[in-house]
Amino acid sequence: MGFKEILQNDRPGARASLLEDGNLLVYGLSSIFIALNLVLIANGFFWLSILPLLVVIVLLLVFSLDKLLYLTVFLTPLSVNLGQAGFGTMVSLPVEPIMFAIMLVFLFKNLYRNTTDRHVYRHPMSILIIINLIWIFMTSITSELPLVSFKFLLSRLWFIVPFYFLSVQIFKNIRRIKSFLWCYMIPLSGVIIYSIYNLWAAGFDEQISQDVMYPFYPSHTSYGAIIAMFIPFLLFTAVNVNGSYRLRVAGLCLFILFAVAILFSYSRAVWVSLPIAFAAYLAIRLRVRFGAIMICVAVVASLLLTFQSDILMQLERNKQDSSEEFTENFQSISNISTDDSNTERLNRWSSAISMFVERPIFGWGPGTYQFLYAPFQKSYNLTLISTNAGNRGNAHSEYIGPLAESGVLGSLSFIAIVLCSLFIGLRVIYRGEQRARWLATTILLGLITYFVHAFLNNYLDTDKLSVPFWGFMAMLTALDLYETRREDAGLKELAAK
């Protein structure tokens, strides 16, 4: 018998021995880790407990970036901002460090060996996003507070790179879009139940409702805005006759839960955004021409500008403040005389416009508004909740805020992204494959709820909103690239639909 035959005959036993040795090694290391961790916990040191999670994250970074992205989406509703918890730094744990790591790995892979479909970078949405990022970079150089601005740019990159550029690649498979949505909605449902329980324990007090989602969401407005983005998908899932019975039941249960959460969020901006999204759905069903919609928007804007004095006089007569009653709370939306929330919003907008007038091209720098707007406040605009400390939010508008921070091109580049998403969504709905149309409809309607909300608030500097927002943008881009018939799908043809 030769040496080769000896090895072949001994191989099963050798494998069994190696397997047993491997198991012993795993058991031994696990026992040492558990014992050491118990000793450290008994002495008040808890950080070693996160080591297994770190090992999993590192393995996923190396071998399965898409699964790590899903894990990040799942953890986002449950993440906690250290600044709100009193630690002095505005980093959301555990998700933002993971996003940063995903961004670095994705960029490294693309520099070393381009793994991204070149059509993604040539897509109009991608081009506009890149232009917006380039302008943010340029205005960070000219910023009044460069360190703040470059930190803002970095955070915007770790939102966009994973949840737009990487996600477009993942969403080539349409089923992964639904996985992304469920990964966010399931933990969000847990936060909703937690918030409703806290609100019930407080007797459904309207003032208490603004903080019942703490520490997971910073305010009732951001909490309501995110819930509203998923309402169209849940409603369509519940009524989709082609879906499975279990999926329809799950969609219906979550839709009811999310609807109750919106009602008790007492977020007036959300209550406005949902009816407008429903009107947009009717326009889609009636196949109203894209050009006709733009003309209507222009006419309404012209009328508002023409009769702004009369409109302001009527609004000033409204003295209804926000309250626990739904009808009274809804009526208070147009109260610009005595409602502190509304009047402070006008103060922030006025300050932003004054800042824009002084620096119309480059602005004061991305992310700097809250630190620099105080001298631009006018005495007659000040309210009971006005502050000079720069600790109570930004300009309360995704459209006006960039005017002050990045100048006219900063605002226009973001508006261009919004308009492009509307165009792409309609193109998929009108020209896409059958399976993609209803999904594109729900995604577009979800985005529309935030486009409306963005007139009154801005949350794209937070992980909670940026993950679904840029994820939805990636979904529309992927559906447009991989699920839409390319023939006669040009701008002229879509505008004539």
CSV table of C-alpha atoms in Angstrom, one decimal:
chain,number,residue,atom,x,y,z
A,1,MET,CA,0.0,0.0,0.0
A,2,GLY,CA,1.4,3.3,-1.1
A,3,PHE,CA,1.5,6.6,0.8
A,4,LYS,CA,-1.4,8.0,-1.3
A,5,GLU,CA,-3.6,5.0,-0.4
A,6,ILE,CA,-2.8,5.4,3.3
A,7,LEU,CA,-3.9,9.0,3.2
A,8,GLN,CA,-7.1,8.1,1.4
A,9,ASN,CA,-8.0,5.4,3.9
A,10,ASP,CA,-7.3,7.7,6.8
A,11,ARG,CA,-9.1,10.7,5.5
A,12,PRO,CA,-12.6,10.1,7.1
A,13,GLY,CA,-11.0,9.6,10.5
A,14,ALA,CA,-8.8,12.6,10.1
A,15,ARG,CA,-11.8,14.7,9.1
A,16,ALA,CA,-13.7,13.5,12.1
A,17,SER,CA,-10.8,14.3,14.3
A,18,LEU,CA,-10.4,17.8,12.9
A,19,LEU,CA,-14.2,18.4,13.2
A,20,GLU,CA,-14.1,17.3,16.9
A,21,ASP,CA,-11.0,19.6,17.5
A,22,GLY,CA,-12.8,22.4,15.8
A,23,ASN,CA,-15.9,22.0,18.0
A,24,LEU,CA,-13.7,21.8,21.1
A,25,LEU,CA,-12.1,25.1,20.0
A,26,VAL,CA,-15.4,26.8,19.5
A,27,TYR,CA,-16.8,25.5,22.8
A,28,GLY,CA,-13.6,26.5,24.6
A,29,LEU,CA,-13.5,30.0,23.2
A,30,SER,CA,-17.2,30.5,23.9
A,31,SER,CA,-16.8,29.4,27.5
A,32,ILE,CA,-13.9,31.7,28.0
A,33,PHE,CA,-15.8,34.6,26.5
A,34,ILE,CA,-18.9,34.0,28.6
A,35,ALA,CA,-16.9,33.7,31.8
A,36,LEU,CA,-14.9,36.8,31.1
A,37,ASN,CA,-18.0,38.7,30.1
A,38,LEU,CA,-19.8,37.7,33.3
A,39,VAL,CA,-16.8,38.9,35.4
A,40,LEU,CA,-16.7,42.2,33.5
A,41,ILE,CA,-20.4,42.8,33.8
A,42,ALA,CA,-20.2,42.1,37.6
A,43,ASN,CA,-17.6,44.9,37.7
A,44,GLY,CA,-19.8,47.3,35.7
A,45,PHE,CA,-18.1,46.9,32.3
A,46,PHE,CA,-20.6,46.0,29.6
A,47,TRP,CA,-18.9,46.8,26.3
A,48,LEU,CA,-17.5,43.3,25.7
A,49,SER,CA,-21.1,42.1,25.1
A,50,ILE,CA,-21.1,43.8,21.7
A,51,LEU,CA,-18.1,41.9,20.5
A,52,PRO,CA,-20.2,39.1,18.8
A,53,LEU,CA,-22.2,41.8,17.0
A,54,LEU,CA,-18.9,43.4,15.8
A,55,VAL,CA,-17.6,40.0,14.6
A,56,VAL,CA,-20.9,39.5,12.6
A,57,ILE,CA,-20.6,43.0,11.1
A,58,VAL,CA,-17.0,42.5,10.0
A,59,LEU,CA,-17.9,39.1,8.4
A,60,LEU,CA,-20.8,40.7,6.6
A,61,LEU,CA,-18.7,43.6,5.4
A,62,VAL,CA,-16.2,41.2,3.8
A,63,PHE,CA,-18.6,38.5,2.5
A,64,SER,CA,-22.1,39.9,2.2
A,65,LEU,CA,-22.6,43.6,1.9
A,66,ASP,CA,-26.2,43.3,0.9
A,67,LYS,CA,-27.2,41.4,4.1
A,68,LEU,CA,-25.3,44.0,6.2
A,69,LEU,CA,-27.4,46.7,4.4
A,70,TYR,CA,-30.6,44.9,5.4
A,71,LEU,CA,-29.4,44.6,9.0
A,72,THR,CA,-28.7,48.3,9.0
A,73,VAL,CA,-32.2,49.1,7.7
A,74,PHE,CA,-33.6,46.8,10.4
A,75,LEU,CA,-31.6,48.5,13.2
A,76,THR,CA,-32.4,52.1,12.0
A,77,PRO,CA,-35.8,52.5,13.7
A,78,LEU,CA,-34.2,51.1,16.9
A,79,SER,CA,-31.1,53.3,16.8
A,80,VAL,CA,-30.5,55.9,19.5
A,81,ASN,CA,-28.9,59.3,18.9
A,82,LEU,CA,-26.1,59.9,21.5
A,83,GLY,CA,-26.7,63.7,21.4
A,84,GLN,CA,-30.3,63.3,22.4
A,85,ALA,CA,-29.2,60.9,25.1
A,86,GLY,CA,-26.9,63.5,26.6
A,87,PHE,CA,-23.6,62.2,25.4
A,88,GLY,CA,-22.7,65.4,23.5
A,89,THR,CA,-22.1,63.9,20.1
A,90,MET,CA,-24.8,63.6,17.4
A,91,VAL,CA,-24.0,60.1,16.2
A,92,SER,CA,-26.8,57.5,15.9
A,93,LEU,CA,-25.8,54.1,17.3
A,94,PRO,CA,-25.3,51.5,16.2
A,95,VAL,CA,-26.3,52.3,12.6
A,96,GLU,CA,-24.2,55.3,11.5
A,97,PRO,CA,-20.8,53.7,12.2
A,98,ILE,CA,-22.1,50.7,10.1
A,99,MET,CA,-23.2,53.0,7.3
A,100,PHE,CA,-19.7,54.6,7.3
A,101,ALA,CA,-18.1,51.2,7.1
A,102,ILE,CA,-20.4,50.1,4.2
A,103,MET,CA,-19.6,53.3,2.4
A,104,LEU,CA,-15.8,52.7,2.7
A,105,VAL,CA,-16.0,49.1,1.6
A,106,PHE,CA,-18.3,49.9,-1.4
A,107,LEU,CA,-16.0,52.8,-2.5
A,108,PHE,CA,-12.9,50.6,-2.1
A,109,LYS,CA,-14.5,47.8,-4.2
A,110,ASN,CA,-15.5,50.2,-6.9
A,111,LEU,CA,-12.0,51.8,-7.0
A,112,TYR,CA,-10.2,48.5,-7.0
A,113,ARG,CA,-12.6,46.7,-9.4
A,114,ASN,CA,-15.7,48.5,-10.6
A,115,THR,CA,-18.6,46.4,-9.5
A,116,THR,CA,-21.4,48.9,-10.3
A,117,ASP,CA,-23.5,48.8,-13.5
A,118,ARG,CA,-22.3,51.8,-15.5
A,119,HIS,CA,-25.9,52.6,-16.4
A,120,VAL,CA,-26.5,53.5,-12.7
A,121,TYR,CA,-24.1,56.4,-12.9
A,122,ARG,CA,-25.5,57.5,-16.3
A,123,HIS,CA,-29.1,57.6,-15.0
A,124,PRO,CA,-30.6,61.1,-14.6
A,125,MET,CA,-31.3,60.6,-10.9
A,126,SER,CA,-27.7,59.6,-10.2
A,127,ILE,CA,-26.3,62.5,-12.2
A,128,LEU,CA,-28.5,65.0,-10.2
A,129,ILE,CA,-27.5,63.4,-6.9
A,130,ILE,CA,-23.8,63.6,-7.8
A,131,ILE,CA,-24.3,67.3,-8.8
A,132,ASN,CA,-25.9,68.0,-5.5
A,133,LEU,CA,-23.0,66.3,-3.6
A,134,ILE,CA,-20.4,68.2,-5.7
A,135,TRP,CA,-22.1,71.5,-4.9
A,136,ILE,CA,-22.3,70.6,-1.2
A,137,PHE,CA,-18.6,70.0,-1.3
A,138,MET,CA,-17.9,73.3,-3.0
A,139,THR,CA,-20.0,75.3,-0.6
A,140,SER,CA,-18.3,73.4,2.3
A,141,ILE,CA,-15.0,74.9,1.1
A,142,THR,CA,-16.5,78.4,1.2
A,143,SER,CA,-18.4,77.7,4.4
A,144,GLU,CA,-18.4,80.1,7.4
A,145,LEU,CA,-17.9,76.9,9.6
A,146,PRO,CA,-15.9,74.5,7.4
A,147,LEU,CA,-15.6,71.8,10.0
A,148,VAL,CA,-19.4,71.7,10.4
A,149,SER,CA,-20.0,71.7,6.7
A,150,PHE,CA,-17.6,68.8,5.9
A,151,LYS,CA,-19.1,66.8,8.7
A,152,PHE,CA,-22.5,67.4,7.1
A,153,LEU,CA,-21.1,66.3,3.7
A,154,LEU,CA,-19.6,63.2,5.2
A,155,SER,CA,-22.9,62.2,6.9
A,156,ARG,CA,-24.8,62.9,3.6
A,157,LEU,CA,-22.3,60.5,1.8
A,158,TRP,CA,-22.8,57.7,4.3
A,159,PHE,CA,-26.5,58.0,3.7
A,160,ILE,CA,-26.4,58.2,-0.1
A,161,VAL,CA,-23.6,55.8,-1.0
A,162,PRO,CA,-25.1,52.7,0.8
A,163,PHE,CA,-28.8,53.5,0.4
A,164,TYR,CA,-28.8,54.8,-3.1
A,165,PHE,CA,-25.8,53.7,-5.1
A,166,LEU,CA,-25.3,50.3,-3.4
A,167,SER,CA,-29.1,49.7,-3.1
A,168,VAL,CA,-29.7,50.3,-6.8
A,169,GLN,CA,-27.5,47.2,-7.4
A,170,ILE,CA,-29.3,45.2,-4.8
A,171,PHE,CA,-32.7,46.2,-6.2
A,172,LYS,CA,-32.0,44.6,-9.6
A,173,ASN,CA,-34.1,41.7,-8.0
A,174,ILE,CA,-37.5,43.3,-7.5
A,175,ARG,CA,-38.2,41.0,-4.5
A,176,ARG,CA,-35.3,42.7,-2.6
A,177,ILE,CA,-37.2,46.0,-2.7
A,178,LYS,CA,-40.0,44.4,-0.7
A,179,SER,CA,-37.4,42.9,1.7
A,180,PHE,CA,-36.0,46.4,2.3
A,181,LEU,CA,-39.4,47.8,3.1
A,182,TRP,CA,-40.3,45.0,5.5
A,183,CYS,CA,-36.9,45.3,7.2
A,184,TYR,CA,-37.8,48.9,8.1
A,185,MET,CA,-41.5,48.4,8.9
A,186,ILE,CA,-41.2,45.5,11.3
A,187,PRO,CA,-39.0,47.2,13.9
A,188,LEU,CA,-40.9,50.5,13.2
A,189,SER,CA,-44.0,48.6,14.3
A,190,GLY,CA,-42.3,47.8,17.6
A,191,VAL,CA,-41.5,51.5,18.1
A,192,ILE,CA,-45.2,52.4,17.3
A,193,ILE,CA,-46.5,49.9,19.9
A,194,TYR,CA,-44.0,51.2,22.4
A,195,SER,CA,-45.1,54.8,21.7
A,196,ILE,CA,-48.8,54.1,21.8
A,197,TYR,CA,-48.4,52.3,25.1
A,198,ASN,CA,-46.5,55.4,26.5
A,199,LEU,CA,-49.3,57.6,25.2
A,200,TRP,CA,-52.0,55.5,26.7
A,201,ALA,CA,-50.2,55.5,30.1
A,202,ALA,CA,-50.1,59.3,29.9
A,203,GLY,CA,-53.8,59.5,29.2
A,204,PHE,CA,-53.4,60.4,25.4
A,205,ASP,CA,-52.3,63.9,26.3
A,206,GLU,CA,-51.4,65.9,23.2
A,207,GLN,CA,-48.3,67.6,24.8
A,208,ILE,CA,-47.0,64.2,26.0
A,209,SER,CA,-47.5,62.8,22.5
A,210,GLN,CA,-44.5,64.8,21.3
A,211,ASP,CA,-42.1,62.7,23.3
A,212,VAL,CA,-43.6,59.3,23.7
A,213,MET,CA,-41.4,57.9,20.9
A,214,TYR,CA,-38.2,58.9,22.8
A,215,PRO,CA,-35.4,57.7,22.6
A,216,PHE,CA,-36.0,56.2,19.2
A,217,TYR,CA,-37.3,59.3,17.3
A,218,PRO,CA,-36.4,62.9,18.1
A,219,SER,CA,-39.9,64.3,17.7
A,220,HIS,CA,-43.5,63.4,16.8
A,221,THR,CA,-43.2,65.1,13.4
A,222,SER,CA,-40.3,63.0,12.2
A,223,TYR,CA,-42.0,59.9,13.6
A,224,GLY,CA,-45.2,60.8,11.8
A,225,ALA,CA,-43.4,61.6,8.5
A,226,ILE,CA,-41.6,58.2,8.4
A,227,ILE,CA,-44.8,56.3,9.2
A,228,ALA,CA,-46.7,58.2,6.4
A,229,MET,CA,-44.1,57.1,3.8
A,230,PHE,CA,-45.0,53.4,4.3
A,231,ILE,CA,-48.8,53.9,4.4
A,232,PRO,CA,-49.3,53.6,0.6
A,233,PHE,CA,-47.3,50.3,0.4
A,234,LEU,CA,-49.2,48.8,3.3
A,235,LEU,CA,-52.6,49.8,1.9
A,236,PHE,CA,-51.7,48.3,-1.5
A,237,THR,CA,-50.4,45.2,0.1
A,238,ALA,CA,-53.7,44.8,2.1
A,239,VAL,CA,-55.9,45.1,-1.0
A,240,ASN,CA,-53.7,43.4,-3.6
A,241,VAL,CA,-55.8,40.4,-4.8
A,242,ASN,CA,-52.8,38.8,-6.4
A,243,GLY,CA,-50.9,38.7,-3.1
A,244,SER,CA,-50.9,35.7,-0.7
A,245,TYR,CA,-53.6,35.6,2.1
A,246,ARG,CA,-51.0,35.8,4.9
A,247,LEU,CA,-49.3,38.8,3.3
A,248,ARG,CA,-52.6,40.6,2.8
A,249,VAL,CA,-53.5,40.0,6.5
A,250,ALA,CA,-50.1,41.2,7.6
A,251,GLY,CA,-50.4,44.3,5.4
A,252,LEU,CA,-53.9,45.1,6.8
A,253,CYS,CA,-52.8,44.7,10.4
A,254,LEU,CA,-49.8,46.9,10.0
A,255,PHE,CA,-51.8,49.5,8.0
A,256,ILE,CA,-54.3,49.8,10.9
A,257,LEU,CA,-51.4,50.1,13.4
A,258,PHE,CA,-49.7,52.7,11.3
A,259,ALA,CA,-52.9,54.7,10.7
A,260,VAL,CA,-53.6,54.8,14.5
A,261,ALA,CA,-50.0,55.9,15.0
A,262,ILE,CA,-50.5,58.8,12.5
A,263,LEU,CA,-53.7,59.8,14.2
A,264,PHE,CA,-52.1,60.0,17.6
A,265,SER,CA,-48.8,61.5,16.4
A,266,TYR,CA,-50.7,64.9,16.3
A,267,SER,CA,-48.4,65.8,13.4
A,268,ARG,CA,-50.3,68.3,11.3
A,269,ALA,CA,-47.8,68.2,8.5
A,270,VAL,CA,-48.5,64.5,8.1
A,271,TRP,CA,-52.2,65.0,8.1
A,272,VAL,CA,-51.7,67.4,5.2
A,273,SER,CA,-49.3,65.2,3.2
A,274,LEU,CA,-51.6,62.1,3.1
A,275,PRO,CA,-54.6,63.8,1.4
A,276,ILE,CA,-52.2,65.3,-1.2
A,277,ALA,CA,-50.7,61.9,-1.8
A,278,PHE,CA,-54.2,60.5,-2.3
A,279,ALA,CA,-54.9,63.3,-4.8
A,280,ALA,CA,-51.7,62.4,-6.6
A,281,TYR,CA,-52.9,58.8,-6.8
A,282,LEU,CA,-56.2,59.9,-8.4
A,283,ALA,CA,-54.2,61.9,-10.9
A,284,ILE,CA,-52.1,58.8,-11.7
A,285,ARG,CA,-55.2,56.6,-12.1
A,286,LEU,CA,-56.8,59.2,-14.4
A,287,ARG,CA,-53.5,59.4,-16.3
A,288,VAL,CA,-53.4,63.2,-16.0
A,289,ARG,CA,-50.7,64.6,-18.3
A,290,PHE,CA,-47.4,65.3,-16.6
A,291,GLY,CA,-47.3,68.7,-18.3
A,292,ALA,CA,-50.9,69.5,-17.1
A,293,ILE,CA,-49.8,68.8,-13.5
A,294,MET,CA,-46.9,71.2,-13.8
A,295,ILE,CA,-49.2,73.8,-15.3
A,296,CYS,CA,-51.6,73.4,-12.4
A,297,VAL,CA,-48.7,73.8,-9.9
A,298,ALA,CA,-47.5,77.0,-11.7
A,299,VAL,CA,-51.0,78.4,-11.7
A,300,VAL,CA,-51.6,77.8,-8.0
A,301,ALA,CA,-48.2,79.3,-7.2
A,302,SER,CA,-49.0,82.4,-9.3
A,303,LEU,CA,-52.4,82.8,-7.5
A,304,LEU,CA,-50.7,82.5,-4.1
A,305,LEU,CA,-48.2,85.2,-5.0
A,306,THR,CA,-50.8,87.5,-6.5
A,307,PHE,CA,-53.2,87.3,-3.6
A,308,GLN,CA,-50.7,86.8,-0.8
A,309,SER,CA,-51.8,89.9,1.1
A,310,ASP,CA,-55.5,88.8,1.1
A,311,ILE,CA,-54.5,85.3,2.1
A,312,LEU,CA,-52.3,86.5,4.9
A,313,MET,CA,-55.2,88.6,6.3
A,314,GLN,CA,-57.5,85.6,6.3
A,315,LEU,CA,-54.8,83.4,8.0
A,316,GLU,CA,-54.2,86.0,10.7
A,317,ARG,CA,-57.8,85.8,11.7
A,318,ASN,CA,-57.4,82.1,12.6
A,319,LYS,CA,-56.7,82.0,16.4
A,320,GLN,CA,-57.1,78.2,16.8
A,321,ASP,CA,-54.1,76.7,18.6
A,322,SER,CA,-53.1,73.0,18.4
A,323,SER,CA,-55.0,70.8,20.7
A,324,GLU,CA,-56.0,67.2,21.5
A,325,GLU,CA,-59.1,67.4,19.3
A,326,PHE,CA,-58.4,66.3,15.7
A,327,THR,CA,-60.6,69.0,14.1
A,328,GLU,CA,-59.2,71.8,16.2
A,329,ASN,CA,-55.6,70.6,15.6
A,330,PHE,CA,-56.3,70.5,11.9
A,331,GLN,CA,-57.7,74.0,11.9
A,332,SER,CA,-54.6,75.2,13.7
A,333,ILE,CA,-52.5,74.4,10.6
A,334,SER,CA,-53.3,77.8,9.1
A,335,ASN,CA,-52.9,79.8,12.4
A,336,ILE,CA,-50.0,82.1,11.8
A,337,SER,CA,-50.9,84.5,14.6
A,338,THR,CA,-50.9,82.7,17.9
A,339,ASP,CA,-49.7,79.1,17.3
A,340,ASP,CA,-46.1,79.1,18.5
A,341,SER,CA,-45.1,76.2,16.3
A,342,ASN,CA,-46.4,78.0,13.1
A,343,THR,CA,-45.1,81.4,14.0
A,344,GLU,CA,-41.7,80.0,14.9
A,345,ARG,CA,-41.6,78.3,11.6
A,346,LEU,CA,-42.2,81.6,9.8
A,347,ASN,CA,-39.4,83.1,11.9
A,348,ARG,CA,-37.0,80.4,10.7
A,349,TRP,CA,-38.0,80.9,7.1
A,350,SER,CA,-37.6,84.6,7.3
A,351,SER,CA,-34.1,84.2,8.8
A,352,ALA,CA,-33.2,81.7,6.1
A,353,ILE,CA,-34.3,84.1,3.4
A,354,SER,CA,-32.4,87.0,5.0
A,355,MET,CA,-29.3,84.8,5.1
A,356,PHE,CA,-29.8,83.8,1.4
A,357,VAL,CA,-30.1,87.5,0.4
A,358,GLU,CA,-26.7,88.2,2.0
A,359,ARG,CA,-25.0,85.2,0.4
A,360,PRO,CA,-27.1,84.1,-2.6
A,361,ILE,CA,-24.5,82.1,-4.5
A,362,PHE,CA,-22.5,79.9,-2.0
A,363,GLY,CA,-24.6,80.4,1.1
A,364,TRP,CA,-23.2,80.2,4.6
A,365,GLY,CA,-22.2,76.5,4.4
A,366,PRO,CA,-24.0,73.2,4.6
A,367,GLY,CA,-25.2,72.4,8.1
A,368,THR,CA,-24.5,75.8,9.5
A,369,TYR,CA,-28.0,77.3,9.6
A,370,GLN,CA,-28.8,76.5,13.2
A,371,PHE,CA,-25.5,78.0,14.4
A,372,LEU,CA,-25.7,81.2,12.4
A,373,TYR,CA,-29.4,82.2,11.9
A,374,ALA,CA,-29.8,84.0,15.3
A,375,PRO,CA,-28.6,87.5,14.2
A,376,PHE,CA,-31.0,87.3,11.2
A,377,GLN,CA,-34.1,87.0,13.4
A,378,LYS,CA,-36.3,90.0,13.4
A,379,SER,CA,-37.8,91.2,16.7
A,380,TYR,CA,-41.3,91.2,15.4
A,381,ASN,CA,-40.9,87.5,14.3
A,382,LEU,CA,-39.7,86.2,17.7
A,383,THR,CA,-41.9,83.8,19.6
A,384,LEU,CA,-42.0,82.2,23.0
A,385,ILE,CA,-39.9,79.3,21.7
A,386,SER,CA,-37.3,81.3,19.7
A,387,THR,CA,-33.7,80.8,20.7
A,388,ASN,CA,-30.3,82.1,19.9
A,389,ALA,CA,-28.5,79.0,21.2
A,390,GLY,CA,-28.8,77.0,17.9
A,391,ASN,CA,-30.2,74.0,19.7
A,392,ARG,CA,-33.8,73.8,18.4
A,393,GLY,CA,-33.6,72.5,14.9
A,394,ASN,CA,-32.9,73.9,11.4
A,395,ALA,CA,-34.8,76.0,8.9
A,396,HIS,CA,-37.9,73.7,9.0
A,397,SER,CA,-37.9,73.2,5.2
A,398,GLU,CA,-35.9,71.0,2.8
A,399,TYR,CA,-36.3,73.7,0.1
A,400,ILE,CA,-35.6,76.9,2.0
A,401,GLY,CA,-32.9,75.6,4.2
A,402,PRO,CA,-30.4,74.9,1.4
A,403,LEU,CA,-31.0,78.5,0.1
A,404,ALA,CA,-29.3,79.8,3.3
A,405,GLU,CA,-26.7,77.0,3.5
A,406,SER,CA,-25.7,76.3,-0.1
A,407,GLY,CA,-27.2,79.2,-2.1
A,408,VAL,CA,-29.6,79.1,-5.0
A,409,LEU,CA,-27.9,76.0,-6.7
A,410,GLY,CA,-28.1,74.1,-3.4
A,411,SER,CA,-31.9,74.5,-3.3
A,412,LEU,CA,-32.4,74.1,-7.1
A,413,SER,CA,-30.3,70.9,-7.2
A,414,PHE,CA,-32.5,69.3,-4.5
A,415,ILE,CA,-35.7,70.5,-6.2
A,416,ALA,CA,-34.3,68.9,-9.4
A,417,ILE,CA,-33.9,65.6,-7.6
A,418,VAL,CA,-37.6,65.8,-6.4
A,419,LEU,CA,-38.9,66.6,-9.9
A,420,CYS,CA,-36.7,63.8,-11.4
A,421,SER,CA,-38.1,61.3,-9.0
A,422,LEU,CA,-41.7,62.3,-10.0
A,423,PHE,CA,-40.8,61.9,-13.6
A,424,ILE,CA,-39.1,58.5,-13.1
A,425,GLY,CA,-41.9,57.3,-11.0
A,426,LEU,CA,-44.5,58.2,-13.6
A,427,ARG,CA,-42.4,56.6,-16.4
A,428,VAL,CA,-42.3,53.3,-14.5
A,429,ILE,CA,-46.0,53.4,-13.7
A,430,TYR,CA,-46.9,54.1,-17.4
A,431,ARG,CA,-44.2,52.1,-19.2
A,432,GLY,CA,-42.9,49.6,-16.6
A,433,GLU,CA,-43.5,45.9,-16.5
A,434,GLN,CA,-46.8,44.9,-14.8
A,435,ARG,CA,-45.2,43.6,-11.6
A,436,ALA,CA,-43.3,46.9,-11.2
A,437,ARG,CA,-46.2,49.3,-11.7
A,438,TRP,CA,-48.0,48.9,-8.4
A,439,LEU,CA,-44.7,48.9,-6.5
A,440,ALA,CA,-43.6,52.1,-8.2
A,441,THR,CA,-47.0,53.7,-7.4
A,442,THR,CA,-46.6,53.0,-3.7
A,443,ILE,CA,-43.0,54.1,-3.6
A,444,LEU,CA,-43.8,57.4,-5.5
A,445,LEU,CA,-46.8,58.1,-3.2
A,446,GLY,CA,-44.6,57.5,-0.2
A,447,LEU,CA,-42.0,60.0,-1.5
A,448,ILE,CA,-44.8,62.5,-2.2
A,449,THR,CA,-45.9,62.4,1.4
A,450,TYR,CA,-42.3,63.5,2.4
A,451,PHE,CA,-42.1,66.1,-0.5
A,452,VAL,CA,-45.1,67.8,1.0
A,453,HIS,CA,-43.8,67.4,4.5
A,454,ALA,CA,-40.5,68.9,3.4
A,455,PHE,CA,-42.1,72.3,3.0
A,456,LEU,CA,-42.6,72.4,6.7
A,457,ASN,CA,-39.8,70.3,8.2
A,458,ASN,CA,-36.4,68.9,7.3
A,459,TYR,CA,-35.1,65.6,8.5
A,460,LEU,CA,-32.7,64.4,5.8
A,461,ASP,CA,-29.8,65.1,8.1
A,462,THR,CA,-31.0,62.2,10.3
A,463,ASP,CA,-30.6,58.4,9.7
A,464,LYS,CA,-34.3,57.8,10.5
A,465,LEU,CA,-35.5,59.6,7.4
A,466,SER,CA,-32.5,59.4,5.1
A,467,VAL,CA,-32.6,55.6,5.0
A,468,PRO,CA,-36.1,55.3,3.6
A,469,PHE,CA,-35.8,58.5,1.5
A,470,TRP,CA,-32.7,57.5,-0.4
A,471,GLY,CA,-33.8,53.9,-0.4
A,472,PHE,CA,-37.0,54.9,-2.1
A,473,MET,CA,-35.0,56.9,-4.7
A,474,ALA,CA,-32.9,53.8,-5.4
A,475,MET,CA,-36.0,51.7,-5.8
A,476,LEU,CA,-37.4,54.1,-8.5
A,477,THR,CA,-34.1,54.2,-10.3
A,478,ALA,CA,-33.7,50.4,-10.2
A,479,LEU,CA,-37.3,49.9,-11.5
A,480,ASP,CA,-36.7,52.4,-14.2
A,481,LEU,CA,-33.4,50.7,-15.3
A,482,TYR,CA,-34.4,47.1,-15.0
A,483,GLU,CA,-38.2,46.9,-15.1
A,484,THR,CA,-39.2,49.6,-17.7
A,485,ARG,CA,-39.4,49.2,-21.4
A,486,ARG,CA,-37.0,51.6,-23.0
A,487,GLU,CA,-38.7,52.2,-26.3
A,488,ASP,CA,-40.6,55.5,-26.7
A,489,ALA,CA,-40.2,56.2,-23.0
A,490,GLY,CA,-38.7,59.7,-23.5
A,491,LEU,CA,-39.7,62.9,-21.8
A,492,LYS,CA,-41.9,64.1,-24.7
A,493,GLU,CA,-43.9,60.9,-24.8
A,494,LEU,CA,-44.3,60.8,-21.0
A,495,ALA,CA,-45.4,64.4,-20.9
A,496,ALA,CA,-48.0,63.7,-23.6
A,497,LYS,CA,-49.5,60.7,-21.6
